[in-house]
PDB file of C-alpha atoms in Angstrom:
ATOM      1  CA  UNK V   1      13.798  13.634 -16.062  1.00  0.00           C
ATOM      2  CA  UNK V   2      12.088  10.066 -15.792  1.00  0.00           C
ATOM      3  CA  UNK V   3       9.845   9.069 -12.934  1.00  0.00           C
ATOM      4  CA  UNK V   4      11.258   6.544 -10.598  1.00  0.00           C
ATOM      5  CA  UNK V   5       8.341   4.375  -9.722  1.00  0.00           C
ATOM      6  CA  UNK V   6       7.876   1.947  -6.668  1.00  0.00           C
ATOM      7  CA  UNK V   7       5.502  -0.779  -8.841  1.00  0.00           C
ATOM      8  CA  UNK V   8       3.592  -3.087  -7.938  1.00  0.00           C
ATOM      9  CA  UNK V   9       3.282  -5.578  -5.767  1.00  0.00           C
ATOM     10  CA  UNK V  10       1.425  -9.713  -5.577  1.00  0.00           C
ATOM     11  CA  UNK V  11       0.637 -10.886  -2.396  1.00  0.00           C
ATOM     12  CA  UNK V  12       1.484 -15.388  -2.726  1.00  0.00           C
ATOM     13  CA  UNK V  13      -1.683 -16.097  -3.266  1.00  0.00           C
ATOM     14  CA  UNK V  14      -2.223 -13.252  -5.937  1.00  0.00           C
ATOM     15  CA  UNK V  15       0.466 -15.155  -7.584  1.00  0.00           C
ATOM     16  CA  UNK V  16       0.043 -17.804  -7.437  1.00  0.00           C
ATOM     17  CA  UNK V  17      -3.857 -16.975  -9.077  1.00  0.00           C
ATOM     18  CA  UNK V  18      -2.138 -15.108 -11.897  1.00  0.00           C
ATOM     19  CA  UNK V  19       0.570 -17.737 -12.482  1.00  0.00           C
ATOM     20  CA  UNK V  20      -1.867 -20.580 -13.310  1.00  0.00           C
ATOM     21  CA  UNK V  21      -3.857 -18.114 -15.626  1.00  0.00           C
ATOM     22  CA  UNK V  22      -0.692 -17.466 -17.628  1.00  0.00           C
ATOM     23  CA  UNK V  23       0.287 -21.585 -17.701  1.00  0.00           C
ATOM     24  CA  UNK V  24      -3.532 -22.161 -18.769  1.00  0.00           C
ATOM     25  CA  UNK V  25      -3.311 -20.144 -21.290  1.00  0.00           C
ATOM     26  CA  UNK V  26       0.503 -20.225 -22.857  1.00  0.00           C
ATOM     27  CA  UNK V  27       1.011 -16.287 -21.838  1.00  0.00           C
ATOM     28  CA  UNK V  28       4.766 -16.666 -22.360  1.00  0.00           C
ATOM     29  CA  UNK V  29       4.857 -12.882 -21.642  1.00  0.00           C
ATOM     30  CA  UNK V  30       2.821 -12.293 -19.146  1.00  0.00           C
ATOM     31  CA  UNK V  31      -0.734 -10.133 -18.293  1.00  0.00           C
ATOM     32  CA  UNK V  32      -1.421  -6.364 -18.916  1.00  0.00           C
ATOM     33  CA  UNK V  33      -3.651  -4.476 -16.546  1.00  0.00           C
ATOM     34  CA  UNK V  34      -5.192  -1.049 -17.396  1.00  0.00           C
ATOM     35  CA  UNK V  35      -7.825   1.437 -16.507  1.00  0.00           C
ATOM     36  CA  UNK V  36     -10.376   2.553 -18.414  1.00  0.00           C
ATOM     37  CA  UNK V  37     -13.752   4.471 -17.758  1.00  0.00           C
ATOM     38  CA  UNK V  38     -16.342   2.360 -16.916  1.00  0.00           C
ATOM     39  CA  UNK V  39     -19.128   1.543 -14.620  1.00  0.00           C
ATOM     40  CA  UNK V  40     -20.849   3.803 -12.051  1.00  0.00           C
ATOM     41  CA  UNK V  41     -17.944   5.360 -10.043  1.00  0.00           C
ATOM     42  CA  UNK V  42     -15.905   5.867 -13.442  1.00  0.00           C
ATOM     43  CA  UNK V  43     -13.051   3.417 -14.014  1.00  0.00           C
ATOM     44  CA  UNK V  44     -12.166  -0.174 -13.651  1.00  0.00           C
ATOM     45  CA  UNK V  45      -9.513  -2.007 -13.980  1.00  0.00           C
ATOM     46  CA  UNK V  46      -8.883  -4.693 -16.951  1.00  0.00           C
ATOM     47  CA  UNK V  47      -6.668  -7.680 -17.954  1.00  0.00           C
ATOM     48  CA  UNK V  48      -5.770  -9.342 -20.749  1.00  0.00           C
ATOM     49  CA  UNK V  49      -2.958 -12.014 -21.672  1.00  0.00           C
ATOM     50  CA  UNK V  50       0.174 -11.069 -23.482  1.00  0.00           C
ATOM     51  CA  UNK V  51       1.564 -14.083 -25.978  1.00  0.00           C
ATOM     52  CA  UNK V  52       4.413 -14.288 -27.590  1.00  0.00           C
ATOM     53  CA  UNK V  53       2.848 -13.620 -30.860  1.00  0.00           C
ATOM     54  CA  UNK V  54       1.465 -10.255 -29.318  1.00  0.00           C
ATOM     55  CA  UNK V  55       2.878  -7.410 -30.732  1.00  0.00           C
ATOM     56  CA  UNK V  56       3.437  -4.978 -27.796  1.00  0.00           C
ATOM     57  CA  UNK V  57       5.206  -1.476 -28.158  1.00  0.00           C
ATOM     58  CA  UNK V  58       7.219  -2.095 -25.185  1.00  0.00           C
ATOM     59  CA  UNK V  59       8.379   1.669 -24.807  1.00  0.00           C
ATOM     60  CA  UNK V  60       4.991   2.436 -24.353  1.00  0.00           C
ATOM     61  CA  UNK V  61       4.605  -0.116 -20.834  1.00  0.00           C
ATOM     62  CA  UNK V  62       6.148   0.193 -17.705  1.00  0.00           C
ATOM     63  CA  UNK V  63       6.979  -3.731 -17.365  1.00  0.00           C
ATOM     64  CA  UNK V  64       7.201  -4.805 -13.762  1.00  0.00           C
ATOM     65  CA  UNK V  65       8.519  -8.098 -13.246  1.00  0.00           C
ATOM     66  CA  UNK V  66       7.016  -9.363  -9.832  1.00  0.00           C
ATOM     67  CA  UNK V  67       7.980 -12.698  -8.676  1.00  0.00           C
ATOM     68  CA  UNK V  68       8.496 -14.408 -12.151  1.00  0.00           C
ATOM     69  CA  UNK V  69       5.505 -12.709 -14.134  1.00  0.00           C
ATOM     70  CA  UNK V  70       6.072  -9.923 -16.000  1.00  0.00           C
ATOM     71  CA  UNK V  71       2.722  -7.304 -15.928  1.00  0.00           C
ATOM     72  CA  UNK V  72       2.879  -4.924 -18.622  1.00  0.00           C
ATOM     73  CA  UNK V  73       0.851  -1.557 -17.625  1.00  0.00           C
ATOM     74  CA  UNK V  74       1.169   1.547 -19.704  1.00  0.00           C
ATOM     75  CA  UNK V  75       2.941   4.430 -18.532  1.00  0.00           C
ATOM     76  CA  UNK V  76       0.210   6.868 -19.087  1.00  0.00           C
ATOM     77  CA  UNK V  77      -1.477   5.045 -16.209  1.00  0.00           C
ATOM     78  CA  UNK V  78       1.848   4.257 -13.724  1.00  0.00           C
ATOM     79  CA  UNK V  79       0.669   6.876 -11.446  1.00  0.00           C
ATOM     80  CA  UNK V  80      -2.377   5.461 -10.666  1.00  0.00           C
ATOM     81  CA  UNK V  81      -0.862   2.019 -10.323  1.00  0.00           C
ATOM     82  CA  UNK V  82       2.039   3.038  -8.566  1.00  0.00           C
ATOM     83  CA  UNK V  83       2.253   0.875  -4.892  1.00  0.00           C
ATOM     84  CA  UNK V  84      -0.872  -0.680  -5.573  1.00  0.00           C
ATOM     85  CA  UNK V  85      -0.681  -4.113  -3.809  1.00  0.00           C
ATOM     86  CA  UNK V  86      -2.585  -7.041  -5.688  1.00  0.00           C
ATOM     87  CA  UNK V  87      -4.628  -9.447  -3.489  1.00  0.00           C
ATOM     88  CA  UNK V  88      -6.527 -12.637  -4.361  1.00  0.00           C
ATOM     89  CA  UNK V  89      -9.882 -12.569  -2.188  1.00  0.00           C
ATOM     90  CA  UNK V  90     -12.454 -15.196  -1.648  1.00  0.00           C
ATOM     91  CA  UNK V  91     -16.141 -14.184  -2.435  1.00  0.00           C
ATOM     92  CA  UNK V  92     -17.366 -17.210  -1.650  1.00  0.00           C
ATOM     93  CA  UNK V  93     -16.730 -21.394  -1.988  1.00  0.00           C
ATOM     94  CA  UNK V  94     -15.932 -21.591  -5.176  1.00  0.00           C
ATOM     95  CA  UNK V  95     -15.296 -17.876  -6.907  1.00  0.00           C
ATOM     96  CA  UNK V  96     -12.048 -15.578  -6.603  1.00  0.00           C
ATOM     97  CA  UNK V  97     -11.180 -11.974  -7.502  1.00  0.00           C
ATOM     98  CA  UNK V  98      -8.239 -10.209  -7.593  1.00  0.00           C
ATOM     99  CA  UNK V  99      -8.181  -7.022  -5.267  1.00  0.00           C
ATOM    100  CA  UNK V 100      -6.491  -3.676  -5.862  1.00  0.00           C
ATOM    101  CA  UNK V 101      -4.904  -2.168  -2.882  1.00  0.00           C
ATOM    102  CA  UNK V 102      -4.564   1.561  -3.905  1.00  0.00           C
ATOM    103  CA  UNK V 103      -4.423   4.576  -2.220  1.00  0.00           C
ATOM    104  CA  UNK V 104      -4.996   6.442  -5.344  1.00  0.00           C
ATOM    105  CA  UNK V 105      -8.794   5.586  -5.400  1.00  0.00           C
ATOM    106  CA  UNK V 106     -11.192   7.845  -3.669  1.00  0.00           C
ATOM    107  CA  UNK V 107     -14.202   5.192  -3.274  1.00  0.00           C
ATOM    108  CA  UNK V 108     -15.651   2.394  -4.827  1.00  0.00           C
ATOM    109  CA  UNK V 109     -19.293   2.132  -6.295  1.00  0.00           C
ATOM    110  CA  UNK V 110     -21.692  -0.242  -4.825  1.00  0.00           C
ATOM    111  CA  UNK V 111     -21.019  -3.888  -6.527  1.00  0.00           C
ATOM    112  CA  UNK V 112     -17.040  -2.645  -5.936  1.00  0.00           C
ATOM    113  CA  UNK V 113     -16.038  -3.270  -9.688  1.00  0.00           C
ATOM    114  CA  UNK V 114     -15.771   0.270 -10.476  1.00  0.00           C
ATOM    115  CA  UNK V 115     -13.761   3.540  -8.749  1.00  0.00           C
ATOM    116  CA  UNK V 116     -12.783   6.855  -8.759  1.00  0.00           C
ATOM    117  CA  UNK V 117      -9.207   8.287  -8.538  1.00  0.00           C
ATOM    118  CA  UNK V 118      -8.440  11.063  -6.791  1.00  0.00           C
ATOM    119  CA  UNK V 119      -6.530  12.255  -9.863  1.00  0.00           C
ATOM    120  CA  UNK V 120      -7.802  12.460 -13.778  1.00  0.00           C
ATOM    121  CA  UNK V 121      -6.427  10.186 -16.185  1.00  0.00           C
TER     122      UNK V 121
END
């Protein structure tokens, strides 16, 4: 039996920001989001742009179409992303970053870039 995922969602500002990145890089396929062991709290989110020339094994990814953006998430990590809301936040006058509202995160490190999860990967 396959898992049924809610998926992820983007705020309007995050959608605009990601669309601009995709268009700027001619990334016709979309973006890939992964979780990797890193940072002082244990894990970090990583983005990469997927172009048409990239050879993606689609059967290894959950492909979520959110507001005309294809977001590729490795199936093995989907349980940690499911239900996450991605927001664009303003850090200061010129810098922005994407924030993940994810109920599965237990805590963030002091810098806010790495986090620990309620389940093991």
